[in-house]
Amino acid sequence: MSKIEKVLATGKTHTTASAAGNTSRGHNGTLDITLSTPGTAKPAHVFAATQPHPTAEQLFAGAWSACYTAAVGLVANDLNVVLPADLSVDIEVDLGQGGAEYFLQARLTLRVPGLSHEIATTLAHTADQICPYSKATRGNIDVALNVITV
Protein backbone atom coordinates (compact mmCIF):
# COMPACT_ATOMS: atom_id res chain seq x y z
CA MET A 1 0.00 0.00 0.00
CA SER A 2 1.20 3.46 -0.80
CA LYS A 3 1.46 6.07 1.90
CA ILE A 4 -0.05 9.50 1.85
CA GLU A 5 2.64 12.14 1.95
CA LYS A 6 0.30 15.14 1.94
CA VAL A 7 -3.29 15.19 3.28
CA LEU A 8 -5.49 17.30 1.02
CA ALA A 9 -8.83 16.94 2.85
CA THR A 10 -10.29 15.05 5.80
CA GLY A 11 -13.89 13.97 6.27
CA LYS A 12 -14.72 13.45 9.95
CA THR A 13 -17.88 11.98 11.46
CA HIS A 14 -19.12 11.18 14.95
CA THR A 15 -21.73 8.42 15.02
CA THR A 16 -23.94 7.46 17.93
CA ALA A 17 -26.20 4.43 18.10
CA SER A 18 -29.82 4.27 19.20
CA ALA A 19 -32.85 2.04 18.72
CA ALA A 20 -34.06 4.43 16.00
CA GLY A 21 -30.84 4.14 14.00
CA ASN A 22 -27.34 5.53 13.86
CA THR A 23 -26.81 9.29 13.69
CA SER A 24 -23.70 10.55 11.91
CA ARG A 25 -22.60 14.15 12.27
CA GLY A 26 -19.77 15.85 10.46
CA HIS A 27 -17.20 17.78 12.46
CA ASN A 28 -18.11 21.07 10.82
CA GLY A 29 -21.90 20.82 10.62
CA THR A 30 -22.01 19.79 6.97
CA LEU A 31 -23.36 16.31 7.64
CA ASP A 32 -26.27 15.24 9.83
CA ILE A 33 -27.68 11.88 8.73
CA THR A 34 -29.74 9.23 10.49
CA LEU A 35 -29.23 5.80 8.91
CA SER A 36 -30.95 2.54 9.68
CA THR A 37 -29.37 -0.88 9.51
CA PRO A 38 -30.67 -3.78 7.40
CA GLY A 39 -33.51 -5.62 9.09
CA THR A 40 -35.00 -2.64 10.90
CA ALA A 41 -38.77 -2.43 10.60
CA LYS A 42 -38.85 1.02 9.03
CA PRO A 43 -35.75 2.58 7.42
CA ALA A 44 -35.03 5.99 8.91
CA HIS A 45 -32.99 7.78 6.27
CA VAL A 46 -33.06 11.41 7.29
CA PHE A 47 -30.87 13.97 5.59
CA ALA A 48 -30.99 17.15 7.64
CA ALA A 49 -30.04 20.53 6.23
CA THR A 50 -26.43 20.38 5.17
CA GLN A 51 -24.92 23.63 4.00
CA PRO A 52 -22.33 23.70 2.67
CA HIS A 53 -22.56 20.23 1.21
CA PRO A 54 -20.62 17.37 2.80
CA THR A 55 -17.55 15.98 1.07
CA ALA A 56 -17.31 12.49 -0.38
CA GLU A 57 -14.92 11.65 2.47
CA GLN A 58 -17.55 12.70 5.07
CA LEU A 59 -20.27 10.68 3.35
CA PHE A 60 -18.03 7.62 3.20
CA ALA A 61 -17.01 8.08 6.85
CA GLY A 62 -20.66 8.45 7.89
CA ALA A 63 -21.80 5.33 6.04
CA TRP A 64 -18.82 3.33 7.27
CA SER A 65 -19.33 4.42 10.88
CA ALA A 66 -23.03 3.53 10.81
CA CYS A 67 -22.19 0.06 9.47
CA TYR A 68 -19.32 -0.39 11.90
CA THR A 69 -21.53 0.68 14.84
CA ALA A 70 -24.07 -1.96 13.84
CA ALA A 71 -21.28 -4.56 13.66
CA VAL A 72 -20.16 -3.62 17.18
CA GLY A 73 -23.74 -4.22 18.35
CA LEU A 74 -23.85 -7.64 16.70
CA VAL A 75 -20.53 -8.68 18.26
CA ALA A 76 -21.59 -7.38 21.68
CA ASN A 77 -24.81 -9.38 21.44
CA ASP A 78 -22.88 -12.54 20.50
CA LEU A 79 -20.50 -12.02 23.45
CA ASN A 80 -23.30 -11.06 25.88
CA VAL A 81 -21.71 -7.65 26.45
CA VAL A 82 -23.97 -4.78 27.45
CA LEU A 83 -22.91 -1.71 25.52
CA PRO A 84 -22.93 1.71 27.20
CA ALA A 85 -25.67 4.13 26.14
CA ASP A 86 -23.02 6.65 25.10
CA LEU A 87 -21.18 4.33 22.68
CA SER A 88 -19.88 6.22 19.67
CA VAL A 89 -17.63 5.81 16.67
CA ASP A 90 -15.46 8.54 15.20
CA ILE A 91 -14.11 8.02 11.70
CA GLU A 92 -11.74 10.27 9.83
CA VAL A 93 -11.13 9.63 6.15
CA ASP A 94 -8.23 11.49 4.55
CA LEU A 95 -7.86 12.18 0.86
CA GLY A 96 -4.19 12.61 0.17
CA GLN A 97 -1.39 12.48 -2.27
CA GLY A 98 1.70 10.31 -2.46
CA GLY A 99 3.84 11.58 -5.31
CA ALA A 100 1.51 12.12 -8.26
CA GLU A 101 -1.03 9.52 -6.99
CA TYR A 102 -4.15 10.08 -4.86
CA PHE A 103 -5.07 7.81 -1.96
CA LEU A 104 -7.41 7.42 1.00
CA GLN A 105 -6.55 6.51 4.57
CA ALA A 106 -8.74 6.26 7.66
CA ARG A 107 -8.78 6.30 11.44
CA LEU A 108 -11.59 4.59 13.39
CA THR A 109 -12.07 5.27 17.08
CA LEU A 110 -14.55 3.19 19.07
CA ARG A 111 -15.61 4.91 22.31
CA VAL A 112 -17.17 2.55 24.85
CA PRO A 113 -17.01 4.26 28.26
CA GLY A 114 -17.04 1.89 31.20
CA LEU A 115 -16.01 -1.30 29.41
CA SER A 116 -12.70 -2.93 30.13
CA HIS A 117 -10.06 -2.14 27.53
CA GLU A 118 -9.67 -5.86 26.77
CA ILE A 119 -13.38 -6.38 26.04
CA ALA A 120 -13.58 -3.13 24.09
CA THR A 121 -10.57 -4.11 21.97
CA THR A 122 -12.14 -7.50 21.25
CA LEU A 123 -15.38 -5.77 20.20
CA ALA A 124 -13.51 -3.30 18.00
CA HIS A 125 -11.40 -5.86 16.16
CA THR A 126 -14.17 -8.44 15.76
CA ALA A 127 -16.55 -5.78 14.45
CA ASP A 128 -13.83 -4.73 12.01
CA GLN A 129 -13.69 -8.33 10.72
CA ILE A 130 -17.45 -8.49 9.97
CA CYS A 131 -18.22 -4.90 8.87
CA PRO A 132 -18.65 -4.84 5.06
CA TYR A 133 -17.04 -1.38 4.79
CA SER A 134 -14.02 -2.56 6.77
CA LYS A 135 -13.79 -5.62 4.53
CA ALA A 136 -13.98 -3.45 1.41
CA THR A 137 -11.13 -1.22 2.57
CA ARG A 138 -8.90 -3.96 4.03
CA GLY A 139 -5.71 -4.16 2.05
CA ASN A 140 -6.76 -1.21 -0.10
CA ILE A 141 -6.18 1.74 2.22
CA ASP A 142 -4.28 2.29 5.46
CA VAL A 143 -6.66 2.07 8.44
CA ALA A 144 -5.87 2.66 12.11
CA LEU A 145 -8.29 1.26 14.70
CA ASN A 146 -8.37 2.85 18.16
CA VAL A 147 -10.34 2.09 21.33
CA ILE A 148 -11.22 4.51 24.12
CA THR A 149 -12.90 3.27 27.30
CA VAL A 150 -12.98 6.44 29.44
Tab-separated table of N, CA and C in Angstrom:
chain	number	residue	atom	x	y	z
A	1	MET	N	0.827	-1.176	0.000
A	1	MET	CA	0.000	0.000	0.000
A	1	MET	C	0.875	1.244	0.000
A	2	SER	N	0.459	2.211	-0.749
A	2	SER	CA	1.201	3.461	-0.800
A	2	SER	C	0.774	4.365	0.341
A	3	LYS	N	1.705	5.161	0.779
A	3	LYS	CA	1.460	6.065	1.898
A	3	LYS	C	1.135	7.458	1.399
A	4	ILE	N	0.265	8.117	2.136
A	4	ILE	CA	-0.049	9.505	1.848
A	4	ILE	C	1.074	10.367	2.393
A	5	GLU	N	1.603	11.209	1.550
A	5	GLU	CA	2.640	12.142	1.950
A	5	GLU	C	2.060	13.503	2.326
A	6	LYS	N	0.937	13.842	1.698
A	6	LYS	CA	0.304	15.135	1.940
A	6	LYS	C	-1.210	14.938	1.993
A	7	VAL	N	-1.832	15.276	3.134
A	7	VAL	CA	-3.287	15.191	3.278
A	7	VAL	C	-3.904	16.427	2.639
A	8	LEU	N	-4.839	16.204	1.719
A	8	LEU	CA	-5.494	17.298	1.016
A	8	LEU	C	-6.825	17.679	1.663
A	9	ALA	N	-7.531	16.692	2.208
A	9	ALA	CA	-8.827	16.936	2.846
A	9	ALA	C	-9.135	15.789	3.785
A	10	THR	N	-9.880	16.081	4.849
A	10	THR	CA	-10.286	15.050	5.803
A	10	THR	C	-11.776	15.165	6.050
A	11	GLY	N	-12.471	14.046	5.918
A	11	GLY	CA	-13.886	13.969	6.272
A	11	GLY	C	-13.994	13.300	7.621
A	12	LYS	N	-14.605	13.984	8.596
A	12	LYS	CA	-14.724	13.453	9.954
A	12	LYS	C	-16.198	13.294	10.300
A	13	THR	N	-16.527	12.170	10.959
A	13	THR	CA	-17.878	11.977	11.462
A	13	THR	C	-17.840	11.418	12.873
A	14	HIS	N	-18.904	11.702	13.599
A	14	HIS	CA	-19.118	11.179	14.949
A	14	HIS	C	-20.475	10.499	14.901
A	15	THR	N	-20.496	9.196	15.135
A	15	THR	CA	-21.728	8.416	15.017
A	15	THR	C	-22.115	7.842	16.363
A	16	THR	N	-23.393	8.028	16.711
A	16	THR	CA	-23.943	7.460	17.932
A	16	THR	C	-25.027	6.474	17.543
A	17	ALA	N	-25.209	5.466	18.376
A	17	ALA	CA	-26.196	4.429	18.096
A	17	ALA	C	-27.411	4.610	18.983
A	18	SER	N	-28.585	4.280	18.410
A	18	SER	CA	-29.819	4.268	19.197
A	18	SER	C	-30.764	3.258	18.576
A	19	ALA	N	-31.866	2.994	19.243
A	19	ALA	CA	-32.845	2.045	18.724
A	19	ALA	C	-33.441	2.536	17.410
A	20	ALA	N	-33.478	3.848	17.205
A	20	ALA	CA	-34.062	4.427	16.001
A	20	ALA	C	-33.100	4.415	14.819
A	21	GLY	N	-31.839	4.147	15.062
A	21	GLY	CA	-30.845	4.145	13.996
A	21	GLY	C	-29.569	4.804	14.459
A	22	ASN	N	-28.620	4.903	13.564
A	22	ASN	CA	-27.337	5.532	13.856
A	22	ASN	C	-27.351	6.949	13.323
A	23	THR	N	-26.870	7.894	14.118
A	23	THR	CA	-26.811	9.285	13.691
A	23	THR	C	-25.370	9.672	13.475
A	24	SER	N	-25.054	10.113	12.249
A	24	SER	CA	-23.700	10.553	11.913
A	24	SER	C	-23.698	12.056	11.727
A	25	ARG	N	-22.744	12.697	12.391
A	25	ARG	CA	-22.603	14.145	12.266
A	25	ARG	C	-21.185	14.477	11.842
A	26	GLY	N	-21.075	15.381	10.896
A	26	GLY	CA	-19.775	15.849	10.457
A	26	GLY	C	-19.196	16.815	11.466
A	27	HIS	N	-17.885	16.935	11.475
A	27	HIS	CA	-17.203	17.778	12.458
A	27	HIS	C	-17.488	19.258	12.262
A	28	ASN	N	-17.907	19.652	11.074
A	28	ASN	CA	-18.109	21.074	10.821
A	28	ASN	C	-19.550	21.424	10.479
A	29	GLY	N	-20.488	20.543	10.842
A	29	GLY	CA	-21.902	20.818	10.623
A	29	GLY	C	-22.393	20.590	9.210
A	30	THR	N	-21.581	20.001	8.344
A	30	THR	CA	-22.009	19.790	6.969
A	30	THR	C	-22.674	18.440	6.746
A	31	LEU	N	-22.758	17.631	7.781
A	31	LEU	CA	-23.358	16.308	7.640
A	31	LEU	C	-24.150	15.995	8.891
A	32	ASP	N	-25.411	15.633	8.718
A	32	ASP	CA	-26.268	15.241	9.829
A	32	ASP	C	-27.258	14.223	9.273
A	33	ILE	N	-26.906	12.949	9.370
A	33	ILE	CA	-27.677	11.883	8.728
A	33	ILE	C	-28.056	10.825	9.754
A	34	THR	N	-29.315	10.388	9.704
A	34	THR	CA	-29.744	9.232	10.487
A	34	THR	C	-29.906	8.074	9.521
A	35	LEU	N	-29.196	6.978	9.775
A	35	LEU	CA	-29.229	5.803	8.912
A	35	LEU	C	-29.733	4.601	9.690
A	36	SER	N	-30.516	3.777	9.045
A	36	SER	CA	-30.948	2.537	9.676
A	36	SER	C	-30.028	1.414	9.227
A	37	THR	N	-30.136	0.288	9.904
A	37	THR	CA	-29.368	-0.882	9.514
A	37	THR	C	-30.316	-1.879	8.872
A	38	PRO	N	-29.804	-2.781	8.029
A	38	PRO	CA	-30.672	-3.780	7.403
A	38	PRO	C	-31.428	-4.577	8.464
A	39	GLY	N	-32.692	-4.840	8.162
A	39	GLY	CA	-33.507	-5.617	9.089
A	39	GLY	C	-34.338	-4.785	10.036
A	40	THR	N	-34.159	-3.463	10.051
A	40	THR	CA	-35.000	-2.638	10.904
A	40	THR	C	-36.377	-2.544	10.260
A	41	ALA	N	-37.396	-2.419	11.077
A	41	ALA	CA	-38.770	-2.434	10.595
A	41	ALA	C	-39.047	-1.311	9.602
A	42	LYS	N	-38.577	-0.120	9.887
A	42	LYS	CA	-38.846	1.021	9.027
A	42	LYS	C	-37.558	1.820	8.839
A	43	PRO	N	-36.986	1.815	7.629
A	43	PRO	CA	-35.753	2.579	7.423
A	43	PRO	C	-35.955	4.044	7.802
A	44	ALA	N	-34.946	4.602	8.450
A	44	ALA	CA	-35.028	5.987	8.907
A	44	ALA	C	-33.913	6.797	8.277
A	45	HIS	N	-34.004	6.992	6.970
A	45	HIS	CA	-32.992	7.784	6.274
A	45	HIS	C	-33.407	9.243	6.327
A	46	VAL	N	-32.730	10.005	7.140
A	46	VAL	CA	-33.059	11.414	7.286
A	46	VAL	C	-31.821	12.226	6.939
A	47	PHE	N	-31.961	13.087	5.956
A	47	PHE	CA	-30.868	13.971	5.589
A	47	PHE	C	-31.256	15.377	6.025
A	48	ALA	N	-30.691	15.824	7.123
A	48	ALA	CA	-30.991	17.152	7.641
A	48	ALA	C	-30.275	18.201	6.786
A	49	ALA	N	-30.646	19.440	6.989
A	49	ALA	CA	-30.036	20.535	6.230
A	49	ALA	C	-28.520	20.462	6.325
A	50	THR	N	-27.884	20.494	5.190
A	50	THR	CA	-26.430	20.376	5.173
A	50	THR	C	-25.850	21.439	4.249
A	51	GLN	N	-25.550	22.574	4.776
A	51	GLN	CA	-24.925	23.633	3.997
A	51	GLN	C	-23.653	24.063	4.678
A	52	PRO	N	-22.538	24.153	4.037
A	52	PRO	CA	-22.326	23.698	2.675
A	52	PRO	C	-22.354	22.179	2.597
A	53	HIS	N	-22.396	21.665	1.411
A	53	HIS	CA	-22.557	20.226	1.209
A	53	HIS	C	-21.389	19.425	1.775
A	54	PRO	N	-21.684	18.216	2.272
A	54	PRO	CA	-20.618	17.370	2.801
A	54	PRO	C	-19.711	16.876	1.672
A	55	THR	N	-18.494	16.527	2.044
A	55	THR	CA	-17.549	15.981	1.072
A	55	THR	C	-17.785	14.484	0.901
A	56	ALA	N	-17.232	13.935	-0.146
A	56	ALA	CA	-17.314	12.494	-0.375
A	56	ALA	C	-16.683	11.736	0.791
A	57	GLU	N	-15.607	12.297	1.346
A	57	GLU	CA	-14.923	11.652	2.471
A	57	GLU	C	-15.829	11.623	3.701
A	58	GLN	N	-16.607	12.688	3.941
A	58	GLN	CA	-17.547	12.699	5.069
A	58	GLN	C	-18.667	11.694	4.847
A	59	LEU	N	-19.201	11.635	3.642
A	59	LEU	CA	-20.273	10.681	3.353
A	59	LEU	C	-19.786	9.255	3.537
A	60	PHE	N	-18.594	8.959	3.045
A	60	PHE	CA	-18.025	7.624	3.204
A	60	PHE	C	-17.803	7.312	4.680
A	61	ALA	N	-17.244	8.272	5.417
A	61	ALA	CA	-17.010	8.077	6.849
A	61	ALA	C	-18.324	7.856	7.582
A	62	GLY	N	-19.362	8.602	7.238
A	62	GLY	CA	-20.661	8.447	7.890
A	62	GLY	C	-21.281	7.084	7.630
A	63	ALA	N	-21.250	6.650	6.375
A	63	ALA	CA	-21.805	5.334	6.037
A	63	ALA	C	-20.996	4.224	6.701
A	64	TRP	N	-19.689	4.344	6.663
A	64	TRP	CA	-18.815	3.333	7.274
A	64	TRP	C	-19.066	3.272	8.769
A	65	SER	N	-19.154	4.425	9.426
A	65	SER	CA	-19.325	4.421	10.882
A	65	SER	C	-20.681	3.858	11.295
A	66	ALA	N	-21.726	4.110	10.494
A	66	ALA	CA	-23.033	3.528	10.808
A	66	ALA	C	-22.987	2.005	10.695
A	67	CYS	N	-22.335	1.504	9.661
A	67	CYS	CA	-22.194	0.062	9.466
A	67	CYS	C	-21.331	-0.549	10.570
A	68	TYR	N	-20.242	0.116	10.883
A	68	TYR	CA	-19.324	-0.388	11.905
A	68	TYR	C	-20.011	-0.404	13.275
A	69	THR	N	-20.790	0.631	13.574
A	69	THR	CA	-21.529	0.681	14.840
A	69	THR	C	-22.499	-0.492	14.945
A	70	ALA	N	-23.171	-0.804	13.853
A	70	ALA	CA	-24.074	-1.957	13.843
A	70	ALA	C	-23.300	-3.252	14.069
A	71	ALA	N	-22.113	-3.367	13.472
A	71	ALA	CA	-21.281	-4.559	13.655
A	71	ALA	C	-20.849	-4.696	15.112
A	72	VAL	N	-20.511	-3.581	15.758
A	72	VAL	CA	-20.159	-3.616	17.183
A	72	VAL	C	-21.345	-4.158	17.987
A	73	GLY	N	-22.547	-3.725	17.660
A	73	GLY	CA	-23.738	-4.217	18.349
A	73	GLY	C	-23.942	-5.711	18.171
A	74	LEU	N	-23.715	-6.202	16.967
A	74	LEU	CA	-23.849	-7.642	16.705
A	74	LEU	C	-22.837	-8.445	17.509
A	75	VAL	N	-21.595	-7.974	17.517
A	75	VAL	CA	-20.534	-8.676	18.259
A	75	VAL	C	-20.841	-8.638	19.756
A	76	ALA	N	-21.260	-7.490	20.261
A	76	ALA	CA	-21.594	-7.376	21.682
A	76	ALA	C	-22.712	-8.346	22.049
A	77	ASN	N	-23.707	-8.450	21.186
A	77	ASN	CA	-24.810	-9.384	21.435
A	77	ASN	C	-24.302	-10.825	21.481
A	78	ASP	N	-23.443	-11.185	20.537
A	78	ASP	CA	-22.882	-12.544	20.503
A	78	ASP	C	-22.053	-12.859	21.743
A	79	LEU	N	-21.368	-11.830	22.283
A	79	LEU	CA	-20.501	-12.020	23.448
A	79	LEU	C	-21.210	-11.719	24.775
A	80	ASN	N	-22.510	-11.427	24.692
A	80	ASN	CA	-23.296	-11.064	25.884
A	80	ASN	C	-22.699	-9.875	26.636
A	81	VAL	N	-22.261	-8.881	25.875
A	81	VAL	CA	-21.706	-7.654	26.448
A	81	VAL	C	-22.768	-6.569	26.344
A	82	VAL	N	-23.025	-5.902	27.451
A	82	VAL	CA	-23.966	-4.783	27.453
A	82	VAL	C	-23.188	-3.520	27.088
A	83	LEU	N	-23.602	-2.910	25.990
A	83	LEU	CA	-22.910	-1.708	25.524
A	83	LEU	C	-23.403	-0.483	26.287
A	84	PRO	N	-22.516	0.484	26.527
A	84	PRO	CA	-22.934	1.708	27.204
A	84	PRO	C	-23.844	2.537	26.296
A	85	ALA	N	-24.741	3.289	26.893
A	85	ALA	CA	-25.669	4.126	26.137
A	85	ALA	C	-24.939	5.195	25.335
A	86	ASP	N	-23.754	5.585	25.789
A	86	ASP	CA	-23.016	6.648	25.102
A	86	ASP	C	-21.918	6.115	24.180
A	87	LEU	N	-22.093	4.885	23.671
A	87	LEU	CA	-21.176	4.327	22.681
A	87	LEU	C	-21.151	5.244	21.466
A	88	SER	N	-19.978	5.433	20.897
A	88	SER	CA	-19.880	6.216	19.665
A	88	SER	C	-18.685	5.742	18.844
A	89	VAL	N	-18.720	6.116	17.586
A	89	VAL	CA	-17.632	5.810	16.669
A	89	VAL	C	-17.255	7.096	15.946
A	90	ASP	N	-15.977	7.410	15.958
A	90	ASP	CA	-15.455	8.539	15.196
A	90	ASP	C	-14.626	7.973	14.057
A	91	ILE	N	-14.905	8.438	12.853
A	91	ILE	CA	-14.110	8.018	11.698
A	91	ILE	C	-13.633	9.260	10.970
A	92	GLU	N	-12.353	9.228	10.636
A	92	GLU	CA	-11.742	10.275	9.830
A	92	GLU	C	-11.205	9.622	8.568
A	93	VAL	N	-11.615	10.134	7.426
A	93	VAL	CA	-11.134	9.628	6.146
A	93	VAL	C	-10.363	10.758	5.471
A	94	ASP	N	-9.089	10.502	5.209
A	94	ASP	CA	-8.232	11.488	4.546
A	94	ASP	C	-8.140	11.192	3.056
A	95	LEU	N	-8.221	12.233	2.263
A	95	LEU	CA	-7.860	12.180	0.857
A	95	LEU	C	-6.473	12.800	0.789
A	96	GLY	N	-5.543	12.088	0.199
A	96	GLY	CA	-4.185	12.612	0.168
A	96	GLY	C	-3.444	12.218	-1.075
A	97	GLN	N	-2.232	12.710	-1.125
A	97	GLN	CA	-1.390	12.485	-2.275
A	97	GLN	C	-0.074	11.874	-1.846
A	98	GLY	N	0.376	10.905	-2.614
A	98	GLY	CA	1.697	10.314	-2.464
A	98	GLY	C	2.363	10.397	-3.819
A	99	GLY	N	3.289	11.318	-3.979
A	99	GLY	CA	3.838	11.578	-5.307
A	99	GLY	C	2.748	12.180	-6.171
A	100	ALA	N	2.541	11.624	-7.350
A	100	ALA	CA	1.506	12.117	-8.256
A	100	ALA	C	0.189	11.359	-8.081
A	101	GLU	N	0.150	10.366	-7.190
A	101	GLU	CA	-1.027	9.522	-6.994
A	101	GLU	C	-1.906	10.038	-5.850
A	102	TYR	N	-3.196	9.724	-5.914
A	102	TYR	CA	-4.152	10.084	-4.865
A	102	TYR	C	-4.579	8.828	-4.124
A	103	PHE	N	-4.732	8.944	-2.801
A	103	PHE	CA	-5.069	7.809	-1.955
A	103	PHE	C	-6.033	8.232	-0.854
A	104	LEU	N	-6.614	7.227	-0.211
A	104	LEU	CA	-7.407	7.425	1.001
A	104	LEU	C	-6.705	6.723	2.148
A	105	GLN	N	-6.947	7.204	3.345
A	105	GLN	CA	-6.546	6.514	4.571
A	105	GLN	C	-7.594	6.853	5.614
A	106	ALA	N	-7.680	6.034	6.667
A	106	ALA	CA	-8.740	6.258	7.658
A	106	ALA	C	-8.283	5.929	9.065
A	107	ARG	N	-8.960	6.569	10.013
A	107	ARG	CA	-8.782	6.297	11.436
A	107	ARG	C	-10.163	6.070	12.037
A	108	LEU	N	-10.347	4.914	12.696
A	108	LEU	CA	-11.591	4.592	13.388
A	108	LEU	C	-11.322	4.600	14.881
A	109	THR	N	-12.189	5.259	15.628
A	109	THR	CA	-12.072	5.270	17.080
A	109	THR	C	-13.401	4.828	17.671
A	110	LEU	N	-13.378	3.692	18.365
A	110	LEU	CA	-14.550	3.190	19.074
A	110	LEU	C	-14.483	3.695	20.509
A	111	ARG	N	-15.526	4.400	20.929
A	111	ARG	CA	-15.608	4.909	22.305
A	111	ARG	C	-16.693	4.121	23.040
A	112	VAL	N	-16.252	3.366	24.053
A	112	VAL	CA	-17.173	2.551	24.850
A	112	VAL	C	-16.870	2.777	26.331
A	113	PRO	N	-17.304	3.923	26.866
A	113	PRO	CA	-17.009	4.259	28.260
A	113	PRO	C	-17.518	3.185	29.224
A	114	GLY	N	-16.646	2.834	30.160
A	114	GLY	CA	-17.037	1.894	31.199
A	114	GLY	C	-16.700	0.439	30.928
A	115	LEU	N	-16.411	0.087	29.690
A	115	LEU	CA	-16.012	-1.298	29.409
A	115	LEU	C	-14.525	-1.457	29.671
A	116	SER	N	-14.131	-2.684	29.969
A	116	SER	CA	-12.696	-2.926	30.128
A	116	SER	C	-12.036	-2.764	28.770
A	117	HIS	N	-10.780	-2.351	28.784
A	117	HIS	CA	-10.064	-2.137	27.531
A	117	HIS	C	-9.949	-3.443	26.742
A	118	GLU	N	-9.776	-4.557	27.440
A	118	GLU	CA	-9.666	-5.858	26.771
A	118	GLU	C	-10.947	-6.216	26.029
A	119	ILE	N	-12.093	-6.069	26.688
A	119	ILE	CA	-13.376	-6.381	26.041
A	119	ILE	C	-13.628	-5.411	24.898
A	120	ALA	N	-13.359	-4.129	25.128
A	120	ALA	CA	-13.577	-3.127	24.088
A	120	ALA	C	-12.707	-3.399	22.860
A	121	THR	N	-11.477	-3.804	23.077
A	121	THR	CA	-10.571	-4.110	21.969
A	121	THR	C	-11.074	-5.326	21.199
A	122	THR	N	-11.561	-6.327	21.914
A	122	THR	CA	-12.138	-7.503	21.253
A	122	THR	C	-13.337	-7.096	20.404
A	123	LEU	N	-14.221	-6.266	20.956
A	123	LEU	CA	-15.382	-5.775	20.200
A	123	LEU	C	-14.928	-5.035	18.942
A	124	ALA	N	-13.967	-4.130	19.110
A	124	ALA	CA	-13.512	-3.298	18.000
A	124	ALA	C	-12.943	-4.138	16.863
A	125	HIS	N	-12.065	-5.073	17.199
A	125	HIS	CA	-11.402	-5.861	16.161
A	125	HIS	C	-12.333	-6.898	15.536
A	126	THR	N	-13.223	-7.478	16.320
A	126	THR	CA	-14.168	-8.444	15.763
A	126	THR	C	-15.174	-7.740	14.866
A	127	ALA	N	-15.640	-6.571	15.284
A	127	ALA	CA	-16.551	-5.784	14.446
A	127	ALA	C	-15.869	-5.403	13.137
A	128	ASP	N	-14.594	-5.074	13.208
A	128	ASP	CA	-13.829	-4.728	12.011
A	128	ASP	C	-13.775	-5.911	11.039
A	129	GLN	N	-13.744	-7.128	11.566
A	129	GLN	CA	-13.688	-8.325	10.723
A	129	GLN	C	-15.003	-8.589	9.996
A	130	ILE	N	-16.154	-8.182	10.587
A	130	ILE	CA	-17.448	-8.492	9.968
A	130	ILE	C	-18.082	-7.313	9.246
A	131	CYS	N	-17.648	-6.094	9.505
A	131	CYS	CA	-18.221	-4.903	8.869
A	131	CYS	C	-17.895	-4.899	7.368
A	132	PRO	N	-18.913	-4.843	6.496
A	132	PRO	CA	-18.649	-4.842	5.058
A	132	PRO	C	-17.767	-3.680	4.579
A	133	TYR	N	-17.890	-2.502	5.191
A	133	TYR	CA	-17.039	-1.375	4.791
A	133	TYR	C	-15.589	-1.646	5.173
A	134	SER	N	-15.379	-2.215	6.351
A	134	SER	CA	-14.025	-2.559	6.767
A	134	SER	C	-13.432	-3.614	5.840
A	135	LYS	N	-14.260	-4.583	5.458
A	135	LYS	CA	-13.791	-5.615	4.530
A	135	LYS	C	-13.416	-5.007	3.186
A	136	ALA	N	-14.226	-4.060	2.717
A	136	ALA	CA	-13.980	-3.452	1.406
A	136	ALA	C	-12.695	-2.637	1.382
A	137	THR	N	-12.332	-2.055	2.523
A	137	THR	CA	-11.131	-1.223	2.565
A	137	THR	C	-9.881	-2.005	2.931
A	138	ARG	N	-10.055	-3.179	3.549
A	138	ARG	CA	-8.904	-3.962	4.026
A	138	ARG	C	-7.952	-4.282	2.880
A	139	GLY	N	-6.716	-3.909	3.061
A	139	GLY	CA	-5.706	-4.164	2.047
A	139	GLY	C	-5.696	-3.133	0.927
A	140	ASN	N	-6.671	-2.227	0.947
A	140	ASN	CA	-6.759	-1.210	-0.098
A	140	ASN	C	-6.338	0.173	0.382
A	141	ILE	N	-6.592	0.463	1.653
A	141	ILE	CA	-6.179	1.743	2.223
A	141	ILE	C	-5.624	1.483	3.626
A	142	ASP	N	-4.797	2.387	4.094
A	142	ASP	CA	-4.281	2.286	5.463
A	142	ASP	C	-5.402	2.669	6.419
A	143	VAL	N	-5.619	1.816	7.447
A	143	VAL	CA	-6.664	2.067	8.438
A	143	VAL	C	-6.075	1.837	9.823
A	144	ALA	N	-6.267	2.800	10.702
A	144	ALA	CA	-5.866	2.660	12.114
A	144	ALA	C	-7.138	2.503	12.930
A	145	LEU	N	-7.137	1.529	13.842
A	145	LEU	CA	-8.290	1.256	14.704
A	145	LEU	C	-7.901	1.537	16.145
A	146	ASN	N	-8.649	2.446	16.784
A	146	ASN	CA	-8.366	2.855	18.160
A	146	ASN	C	-9.560	2.567	19.064
A	147	VAL	N	-9.288	2.353	20.340
A	147	VAL	CA	-10.337	2.085	21.328
A	147	VAL	C	-10.148	3.020	22.518
A	148	ILE	N	-11.242	3.651	22.945
A	148	ILE	CA	-11.223	4.512	24.116
A	148	ILE	C	-12.312	4.033	25.074
A	149	THR	N	-11.944	3.808	26.332
A	149	THR	CA	-12.897	3.267	27.304
A	149	THR	C	-13.208	4.234	28.446
A	150	VAL	N	-12.706	5.448	28.389
A	150	VAL	CA	-12.983	6.439	29.442
A	150	VAL	C	-13.922	7.510	28.949
